[in-house]
PDB file of C-alpha atoms in Angstrom:
ATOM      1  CA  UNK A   1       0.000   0.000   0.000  1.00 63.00           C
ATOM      2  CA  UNK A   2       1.090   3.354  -0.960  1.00 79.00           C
ATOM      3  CA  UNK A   3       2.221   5.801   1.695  1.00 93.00           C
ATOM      4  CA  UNK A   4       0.188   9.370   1.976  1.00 97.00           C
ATOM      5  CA  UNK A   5       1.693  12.579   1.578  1.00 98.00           C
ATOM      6  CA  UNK A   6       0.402  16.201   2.025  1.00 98.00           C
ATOM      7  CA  UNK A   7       1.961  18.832   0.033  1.00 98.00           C
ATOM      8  CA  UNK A   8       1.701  21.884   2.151  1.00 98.00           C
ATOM      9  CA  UNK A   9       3.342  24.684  -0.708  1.00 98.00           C
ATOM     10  CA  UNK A  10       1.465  27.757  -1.446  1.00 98.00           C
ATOM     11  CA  UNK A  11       3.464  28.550  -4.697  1.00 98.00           C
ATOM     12  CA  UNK A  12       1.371  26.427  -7.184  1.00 98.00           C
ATOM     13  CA  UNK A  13       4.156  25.733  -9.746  1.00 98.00           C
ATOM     14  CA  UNK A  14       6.096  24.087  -7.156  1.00 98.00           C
ATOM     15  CA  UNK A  15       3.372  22.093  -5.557  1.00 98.00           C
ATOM     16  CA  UNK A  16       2.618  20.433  -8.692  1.00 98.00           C
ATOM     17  CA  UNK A  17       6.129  19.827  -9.265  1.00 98.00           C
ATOM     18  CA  UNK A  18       6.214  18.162  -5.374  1.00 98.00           C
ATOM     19  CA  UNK A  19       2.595  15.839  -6.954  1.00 98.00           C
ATOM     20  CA  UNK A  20       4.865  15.043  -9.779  1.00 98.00           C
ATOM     21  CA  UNK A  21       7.461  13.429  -8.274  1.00 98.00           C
ATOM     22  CA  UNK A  22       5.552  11.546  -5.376  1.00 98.00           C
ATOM     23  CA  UNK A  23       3.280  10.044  -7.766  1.00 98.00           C
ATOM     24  CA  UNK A  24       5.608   9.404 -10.227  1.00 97.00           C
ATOM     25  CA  UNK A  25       7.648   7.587  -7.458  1.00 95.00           C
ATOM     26  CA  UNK A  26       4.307   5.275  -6.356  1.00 96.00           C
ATOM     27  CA  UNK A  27       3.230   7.735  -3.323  1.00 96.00           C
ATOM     28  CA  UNK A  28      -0.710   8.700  -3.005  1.00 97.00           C
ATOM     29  CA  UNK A  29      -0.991  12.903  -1.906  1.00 98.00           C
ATOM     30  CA  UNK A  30      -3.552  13.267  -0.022  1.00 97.00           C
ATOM     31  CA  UNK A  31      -3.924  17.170  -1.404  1.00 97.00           C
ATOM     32  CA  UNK A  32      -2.389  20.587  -1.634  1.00 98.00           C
ATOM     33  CA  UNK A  33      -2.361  23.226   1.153  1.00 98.00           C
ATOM     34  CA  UNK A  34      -1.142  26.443   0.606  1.00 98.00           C
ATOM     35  CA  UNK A  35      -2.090  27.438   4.436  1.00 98.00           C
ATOM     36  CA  UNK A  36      -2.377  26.549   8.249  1.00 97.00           C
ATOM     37  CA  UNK A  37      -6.373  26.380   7.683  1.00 98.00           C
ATOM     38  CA  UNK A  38      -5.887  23.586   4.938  1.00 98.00           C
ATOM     39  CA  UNK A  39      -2.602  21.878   5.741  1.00 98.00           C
ATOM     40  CA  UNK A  40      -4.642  21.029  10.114  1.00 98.00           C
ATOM     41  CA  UNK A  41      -7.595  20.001   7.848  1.00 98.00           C
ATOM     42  CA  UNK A  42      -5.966  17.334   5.260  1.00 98.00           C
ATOM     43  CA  UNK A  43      -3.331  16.124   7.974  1.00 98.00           C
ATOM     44  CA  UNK A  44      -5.124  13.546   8.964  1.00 97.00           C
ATOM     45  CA  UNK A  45      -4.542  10.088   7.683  1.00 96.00           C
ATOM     46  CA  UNK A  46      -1.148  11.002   5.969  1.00 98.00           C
ATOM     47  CA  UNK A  47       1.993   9.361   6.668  1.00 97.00           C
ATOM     48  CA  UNK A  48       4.429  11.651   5.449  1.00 97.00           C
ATOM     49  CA  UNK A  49       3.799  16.085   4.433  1.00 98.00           C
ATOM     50  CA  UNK A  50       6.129  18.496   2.822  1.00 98.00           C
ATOM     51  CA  UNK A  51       6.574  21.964   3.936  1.00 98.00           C
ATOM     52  CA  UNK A  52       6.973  25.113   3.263  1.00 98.00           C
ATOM     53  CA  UNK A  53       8.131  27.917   5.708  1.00 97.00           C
ATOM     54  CA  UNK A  54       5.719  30.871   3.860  1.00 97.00           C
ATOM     55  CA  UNK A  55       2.830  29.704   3.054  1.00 98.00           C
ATOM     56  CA  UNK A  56      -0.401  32.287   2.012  1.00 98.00           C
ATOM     57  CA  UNK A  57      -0.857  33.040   5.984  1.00 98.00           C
ATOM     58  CA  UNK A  58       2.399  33.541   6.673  1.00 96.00           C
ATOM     59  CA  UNK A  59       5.461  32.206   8.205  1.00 95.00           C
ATOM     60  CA  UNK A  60       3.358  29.349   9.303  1.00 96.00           C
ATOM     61  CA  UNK A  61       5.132  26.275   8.364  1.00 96.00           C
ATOM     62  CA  UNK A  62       7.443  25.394  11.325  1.00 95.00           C
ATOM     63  CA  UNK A  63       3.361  25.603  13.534  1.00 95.00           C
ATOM     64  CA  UNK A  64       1.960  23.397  11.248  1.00 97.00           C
ATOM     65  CA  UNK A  65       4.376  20.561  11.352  1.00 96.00           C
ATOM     66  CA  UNK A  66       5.146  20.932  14.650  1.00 95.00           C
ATOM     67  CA  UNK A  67       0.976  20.609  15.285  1.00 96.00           C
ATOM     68  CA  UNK A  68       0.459  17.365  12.506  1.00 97.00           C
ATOM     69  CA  UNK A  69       3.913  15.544  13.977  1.00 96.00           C
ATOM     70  CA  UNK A  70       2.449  15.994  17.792  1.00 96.00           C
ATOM     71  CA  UNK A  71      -1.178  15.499  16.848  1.00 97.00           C
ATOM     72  CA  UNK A  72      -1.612  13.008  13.615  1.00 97.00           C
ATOM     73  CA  UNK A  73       2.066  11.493  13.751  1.00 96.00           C
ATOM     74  CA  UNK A  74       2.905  12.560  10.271  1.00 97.00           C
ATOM     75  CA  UNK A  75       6.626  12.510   9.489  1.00 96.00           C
ATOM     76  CA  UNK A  76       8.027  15.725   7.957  1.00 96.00           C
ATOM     77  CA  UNK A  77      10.419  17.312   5.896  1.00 96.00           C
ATOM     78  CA  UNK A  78      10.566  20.767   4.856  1.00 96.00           C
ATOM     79  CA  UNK A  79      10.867  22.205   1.551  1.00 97.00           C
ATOM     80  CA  UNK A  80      11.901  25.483   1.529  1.00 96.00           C
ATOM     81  CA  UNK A  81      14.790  28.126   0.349  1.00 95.00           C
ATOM     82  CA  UNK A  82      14.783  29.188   4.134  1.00 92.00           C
ATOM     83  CA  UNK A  83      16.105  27.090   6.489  1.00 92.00           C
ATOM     84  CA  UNK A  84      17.032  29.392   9.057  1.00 91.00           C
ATOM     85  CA  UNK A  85      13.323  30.144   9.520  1.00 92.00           C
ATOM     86  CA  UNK A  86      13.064  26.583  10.660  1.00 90.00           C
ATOM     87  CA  UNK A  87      13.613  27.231  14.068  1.00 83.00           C
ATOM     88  CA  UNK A  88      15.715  24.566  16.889  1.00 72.00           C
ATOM     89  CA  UNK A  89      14.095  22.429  18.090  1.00 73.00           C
ATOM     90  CA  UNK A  90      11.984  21.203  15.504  1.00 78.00           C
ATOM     91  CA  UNK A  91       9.405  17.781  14.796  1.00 85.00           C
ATOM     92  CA  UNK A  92      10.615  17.491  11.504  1.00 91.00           C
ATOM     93  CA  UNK A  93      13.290  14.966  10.294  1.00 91.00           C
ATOM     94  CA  UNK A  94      15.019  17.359   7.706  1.00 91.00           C
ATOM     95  CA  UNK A  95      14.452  19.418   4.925  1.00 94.00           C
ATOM     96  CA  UNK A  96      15.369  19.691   1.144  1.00 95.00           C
ATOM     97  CA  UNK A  97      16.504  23.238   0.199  1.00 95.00           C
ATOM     98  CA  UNK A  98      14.348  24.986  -2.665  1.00 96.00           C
ATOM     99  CA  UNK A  99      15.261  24.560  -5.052  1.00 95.00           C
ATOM    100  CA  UNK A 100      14.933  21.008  -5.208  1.00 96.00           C
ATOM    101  CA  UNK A 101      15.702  17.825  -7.306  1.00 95.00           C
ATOM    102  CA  UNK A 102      13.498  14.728  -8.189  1.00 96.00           C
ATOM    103  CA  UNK A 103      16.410  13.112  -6.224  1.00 94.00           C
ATOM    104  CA  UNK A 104      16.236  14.806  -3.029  1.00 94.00           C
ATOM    105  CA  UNK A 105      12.280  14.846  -2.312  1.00 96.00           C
ATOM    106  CA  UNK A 106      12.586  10.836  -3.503  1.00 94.00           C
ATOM    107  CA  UNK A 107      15.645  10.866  -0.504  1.00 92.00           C
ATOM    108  CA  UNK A 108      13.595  13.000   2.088  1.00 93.00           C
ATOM    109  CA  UNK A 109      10.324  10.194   1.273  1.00 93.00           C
ATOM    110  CA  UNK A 110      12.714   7.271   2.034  1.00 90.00           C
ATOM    111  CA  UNK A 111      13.684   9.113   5.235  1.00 88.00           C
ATOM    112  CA  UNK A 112      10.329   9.687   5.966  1.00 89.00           C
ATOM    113  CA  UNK A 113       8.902   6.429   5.308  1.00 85.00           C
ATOM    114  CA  UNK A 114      11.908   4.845   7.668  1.00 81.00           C
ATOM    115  CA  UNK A 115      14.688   4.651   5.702  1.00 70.00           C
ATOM    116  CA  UNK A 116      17.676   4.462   8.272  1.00 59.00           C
ATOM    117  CA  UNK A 117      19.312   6.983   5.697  1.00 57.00           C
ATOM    118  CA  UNK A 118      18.290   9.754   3.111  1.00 52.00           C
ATOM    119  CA  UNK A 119      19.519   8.515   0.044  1.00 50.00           C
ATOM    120  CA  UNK A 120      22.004  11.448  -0.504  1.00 61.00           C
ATOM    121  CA  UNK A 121      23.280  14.263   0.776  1.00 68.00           C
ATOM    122  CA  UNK A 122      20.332  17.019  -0.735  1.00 79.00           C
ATOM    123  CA  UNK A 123      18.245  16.028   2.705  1.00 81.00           C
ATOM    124  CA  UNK A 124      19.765  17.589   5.604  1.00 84.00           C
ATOM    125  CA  UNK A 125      18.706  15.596   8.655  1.00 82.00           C
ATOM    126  CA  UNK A 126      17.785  18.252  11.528  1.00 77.00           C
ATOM    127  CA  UNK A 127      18.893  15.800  14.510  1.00 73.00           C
ATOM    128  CA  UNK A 128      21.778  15.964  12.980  1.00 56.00           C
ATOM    129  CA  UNK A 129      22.377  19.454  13.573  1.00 50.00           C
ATOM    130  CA  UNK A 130      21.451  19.917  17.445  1.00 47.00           C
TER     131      UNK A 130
END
C-alpha cells in the first residue's frame, strides 16, 4: 500500500512539481495546502507532508508541522529556500533546500517512510544538527 503525503506549498508551480514526483515515485498525496487552515484540515490520515516555511498566511510552516507531527504522527520534511526560519528544536526529520531535485524529495520520502538513511546528501537531517 502506498504511503500518503500532504503537500503543504502555497506557490502552485512548485506544488505540482512536489505531486509530480511523489506520484511518479508510487506515493498517493492526499492534497495541496497552501495554508495553516488547509494543511490542520488534510493532515489527517497522511503518513508523510512536505513543507513550506511561507505559506499564504504567513510564516506558518514550522506551527503546522510541529501541530500534525504531535497530533496526527505525520513525518516531515521541509521544503523550503529558508532554512534558518526553521527554528531549533523542531518535529521534523530534515528538509530539502528549494530549489529542489526529483532526487532529493525521492531521498527526504525514504527518510520519511523509515529509511535508516536519506539517500544522498540534498536532505539535511535536523537531529543531525542539534
Amino acid at each position: 500500500m502506498a504511503k500518503t503525503a500532504l503537500i503543504i506549498e502555497d506557490e502552485i508551480f512548485v506544488a505540482l512539481d512536489l505531486e509530480r514526483i511523489l506520484l511518479d515515485a508510487g506515493y498517493s498525496v492526499a492534497g495541496i495546502a497552501a495554508d495553516s487552515e488547509q494543511a490542520l484540515a488534510a493532515a489527517p490520515g497522511c503518513e508523510i507532508a512536505f513543507v513550506d516555511i511561507n505559506l499564504r498566511d504567513g510564516a506558518t510552516g514550522p506551527e503546522i508541522a510541529q501541530r500534525i507531527a504531535r497530533d496526527y504522527g505525520v513525518k516531515v520534511v521541509f521544503v523550503t529556500a529558508n532554512p534558518a526560519q526553521i527554528g531549533v528544536p523542531s518535529d521534523a526529520l530534515g528538509y530539502v533546500r528549494k530549489p529542489f531535485s526529483d532526487r532529493a524529495i525521492l531521498a527526504a520520502a525514504a527518510l520519511a517512510s523509515g529509511a535508516e538513511e536519506a539517500a544522498n546528501d540534498e536532505v539535511i537531517r535536523l537531529d543531525a544538527l542539534g
